[in-house]
Amino acid sequence: MSKVPALLDRLSKARSGSAPEVTDRARRGLMAHIGAQGDIGRATKELADGTAATGIGRVALSAMSPQGLACADGCAFCCILSGDDGGTITEAEAIALHSALSPLAGQPDGRAWHPKACPSLDPETRSCRAYDARPMICRAYVSTDVEACKSVSEGQATSGPGTLGPYHTYLAAIGLSRAALKGVKRVSTYALAKVAAAAVDGASLEDALASARHKPTELDAELKRSKRDLSRA
């Protein structure tokens, strides 16, 4: 007997910690993803490593056409990261980011331009050297005002920059995946900045993941921030 219905049942009862409408959207996406897989092993793996959540987010982003954006290649104020974390990413995203950056180990990185810049950056052009492997947080963060981005990078709150809706759906999908797989398989998130730094510093994938792995409370905190941001929108 297939175990897929049992996983779908667990998912139907799971809670994400995000806003109800976002949770429902993420749940529908995950259920469709599991149904399309058919194989319980693959479905479980893709929920656990975030492949499913990332796929849902990217599909939603591809359907959007935001107007009036000021984002351009080399405009990297959004890549000046606050704190040591730099953003929440899934295991699948962490592996892809490490794979893209590890061949560049030993080369100058974004921190040569700004001490808090993402190591993924080229310090001269300020372009992302892992653009095709960039995580959802990078894909969904946009702005209508370059000066506003500069102000935010200097620690000043202002309007203009922000994350698009699919990022919140992606986060909710991670939360639901974790709840549905509790006691079955661990669902971990990682610090973007730490993965990127480990890769360009020459660390192995295993060591990079170990050093960047979040405690479970980090995802809880990010979901709370997401819910709070959505209530203000």
XYZ file of C-alpha atoms in Angstrom:
233
model
C 0.000 0.000 0.000
C 1.306 3.416 -0.970
C 2.499 5.644 1.836
C 1.793 8.793 -0.197
C -1.783 9.179 1.168
C -0.392 8.980 4.716
C 2.081 11.774 3.952
C -0.681 13.856 2.378
C -2.782 13.329 5.495
C 0.068 14.516 7.726
C 0.537 17.536 5.495
C -3.189 18.359 5.594
C -2.985 18.616 9.391
C 0.353 20.446 9.590
C 0.773 24.049 10.636
C 3.410 26.401 9.309
C 3.432 29.400 11.637
C 2.706 31.747 8.732
C -0.501 33.602 7.873
C -3.481 31.294 7.166
C -3.932 32.268 3.520
C -0.205 31.849 2.831
C -0.182 28.507 4.625
C -3.122 27.285 2.547
C -1.380 28.316 -0.666
C 1.818 26.551 0.387
C -0.109 23.437 1.433
C -1.844 23.189 -1.946
C 1.496 23.530 -3.692
C 3.142 20.839 -1.584
C 0.238 18.438 -2.049
C 0.401 18.915 -5.799
C 4.154 18.323 -5.713
C 3.778 15.111 -3.695
C 0.998 13.898 -5.957
C 3.149 14.488 -9.019
C 6.039 12.480 -7.534
C 4.052 9.371 -6.672
C 7.150 7.853 -5.062
C 7.151 8.276 -1.271
C 10.925 8.197 -1.000
C 11.455 10.986 -3.484
C 8.529 13.014 -2.137
C 9.891 12.786 1.411
C 13.403 13.760 0.298
C 12.175 16.785 -1.649
C 10.103 18.000 1.278
C 13.034 17.507 3.636
C 15.733 19.226 1.576
C 13.473 22.082 0.483
C 13.336 21.183 -3.213
C 9.530 21.222 -3.065
C 9.335 24.552 -1.216
C 11.837 26.177 -3.565
C 9.988 24.878 -6.614
C 6.705 26.326 -5.370
C 8.345 29.693 -4.775
C 10.059 29.836 -8.145
C 6.917 28.900 -10.067
C 5.019 31.674 -8.292
C 7.791 34.176 -9.031
C 7.850 33.236 -12.710
C 4.184 34.203 -12.961
C 4.833 37.720 -11.637
C 5.813 40.860 -13.560
C 6.551 43.576 -10.960
C 6.656 47.062 -12.450
C 8.944 49.999 -11.703
C 11.807 48.008 -10.225
C 15.195 49.685 -9.894
C 17.132 46.409 -9.636
C 20.079 46.080 -12.026
C 23.307 44.123 -12.390
C 25.991 45.624 -10.140
C 23.517 47.380 -7.857
C 24.395 45.314 -4.825
C 23.268 47.263 -1.780
C 20.769 44.474 -1.067
C 23.765 42.111 -0.896
C 25.199 43.922 2.119
C 23.967 41.458 4.697
C 22.778 42.263 8.196
C 24.145 40.126 11.004
C 26.013 36.860 10.422
C 23.093 35.014 8.854
C 22.308 36.778 5.607
C 19.025 34.962 5.048
C 17.294 31.618 5.504
C 17.853 29.000 2.796
C 17.013 25.310 2.365
C 19.437 22.391 2.190
C 18.928 22.080 -1.572
C 19.713 25.782 -2.013
C 22.741 25.518 0.261
C 24.134 22.614 -1.767
C 23.569 24.471 -5.057
C 25.188 27.647 -3.704
C 28.230 25.764 -2.418
C 28.599 23.969 -5.748
C 28.533 27.283 -7.647
C 31.025 29.039 -5.382
C 33.508 26.341 -4.395
C 35.407 26.572 -7.739
C 36.118 30.216 -6.812
C 37.781 29.331 -3.498
C 40.712 31.611 -2.695
C 39.614 34.413 -5.021
C 38.670 37.876 -3.697
C 34.947 38.010 -2.936
C 32.293 40.556 -2.055
C 33.806 41.190 1.361
C 36.703 42.962 -0.391
C 34.164 45.579 -1.508
C 32.240 45.803 1.768
C 32.982 43.822 4.956
C 29.355 42.716 5.280
C 28.764 41.972 1.600
C 27.707 38.521 0.442
C 30.749 36.385 -0.464
C 28.929 35.451 -3.682
C 29.681 38.874 -5.130
C 32.499 39.792 -7.468
C 34.193 42.662 -5.586
C 34.962 44.604 -8.768
C 31.716 44.334 -10.721
C 29.435 43.699 -7.697
C 27.699 41.055 -9.796
C 26.584 37.761 -8.290
C 28.931 34.922 -9.216
C 26.300 32.339 -8.257
C 23.377 34.006 -10.022
C 21.786 30.849 -11.413
C 22.065 29.173 -7.991
C 20.873 32.132 -5.934
C 18.320 31.216 -3.243
C 14.700 32.366 -3.022
C 15.520 35.238 -0.658
C 17.741 36.734 -3.372
C 15.258 36.114 -6.167
C 12.302 37.572 -4.287
C 13.931 40.671 -2.773
C 13.291 43.684 -5.012
C 13.219 47.463 -4.814
C 11.808 50.479 -6.623
C 14.461 52.843 -5.248
C 18.248 52.398 -5.264
C 18.767 55.109 -2.664
C 16.335 53.327 -0.382
C 18.399 50.152 -0.740
C 21.515 52.099 0.192
C 19.761 53.479 3.265
C 18.646 50.000 4.327
C 22.211 48.713 3.917
C 23.279 51.459 6.342
C 20.713 50.345 8.893
C 18.002 52.916 8.143
C 14.449 51.619 7.716
C 12.706 53.005 4.637
C 10.113 52.064 2.037
C 10.986 50.765 -1.418
C 12.791 47.459 -0.875
C 10.944 44.309 0.176
C 10.232 40.658 -0.504
C 7.626 39.524 -3.010
C 4.753 37.264 -1.949
C 6.238 33.988 -3.252
C 9.010 34.218 -0.660
C 6.437 34.040 2.130
C 4.776 31.044 0.450
C 8.176 29.354 0.199
C 8.813 29.917 3.920
C 5.387 28.553 4.812
C 6.107 25.493 2.671
C 9.309 24.850 4.626
C 7.378 25.163 7.886
C 4.704 22.762 6.677
C 7.319 20.298 5.453
C 9.009 20.321 8.838
C 5.718 19.754 10.659
C 4.587 16.983 8.302
C 7.915 15.126 8.580
C 8.350 15.501 12.324
C 9.648 12.205 13.698
C 10.274 10.956 10.146
C 13.042 13.100 8.666
C 14.815 16.286 9.712
C 14.048 19.474 7.811
C 16.905 21.934 8.285
C 17.480 25.502 7.153
C 20.829 27.249 6.737
C 22.451 30.678 6.916
C 23.075 31.982 3.406
C 26.099 34.078 4.405
C 27.783 31.201 6.219
C 27.322 28.763 3.331
C 28.724 31.271 0.832
C 31.661 32.174 3.074
C 32.505 28.533 3.723
C 32.462 27.771 -0.009
C 34.789 30.613 -1.037
C 37.031 29.872 1.938
C 37.537 26.351 0.601
C 35.459 24.343 3.095
C 33.948 21.044 2.012
C 30.210 20.772 1.506
C 29.886 18.676 4.664
C 31.747 21.249 6.762
C 29.864 24.142 5.140
C 26.490 22.617 5.971
C 27.560 21.783 9.511
C 28.755 25.325 10.195
C 25.723 27.020 8.611
C 22.906 24.775 9.869
C 20.235 26.657 11.820
C 18.700 25.683 15.104
C 14.952 24.957 14.647
C 14.119 28.248 16.375
C 15.663 30.184 13.472
C 12.936 29.038 11.089
C 10.301 29.820 13.728
C 11.666 33.354 14.038
C 11.746 33.841 10.265
C 8.146 32.654 9.949
C 7.109 35.133 12.646
C 8.877 37.951 10.791
C 7.144 36.874 7.595
C 3.749 36.872 9.257
C 4.414 40.287 10.773
C 5.531 41.732 7.412
C 2.422 40.380 5.704
C 0.160 41.976 8.343
C 1.734 45.348 7.564
C 1.376 45.031 3.797
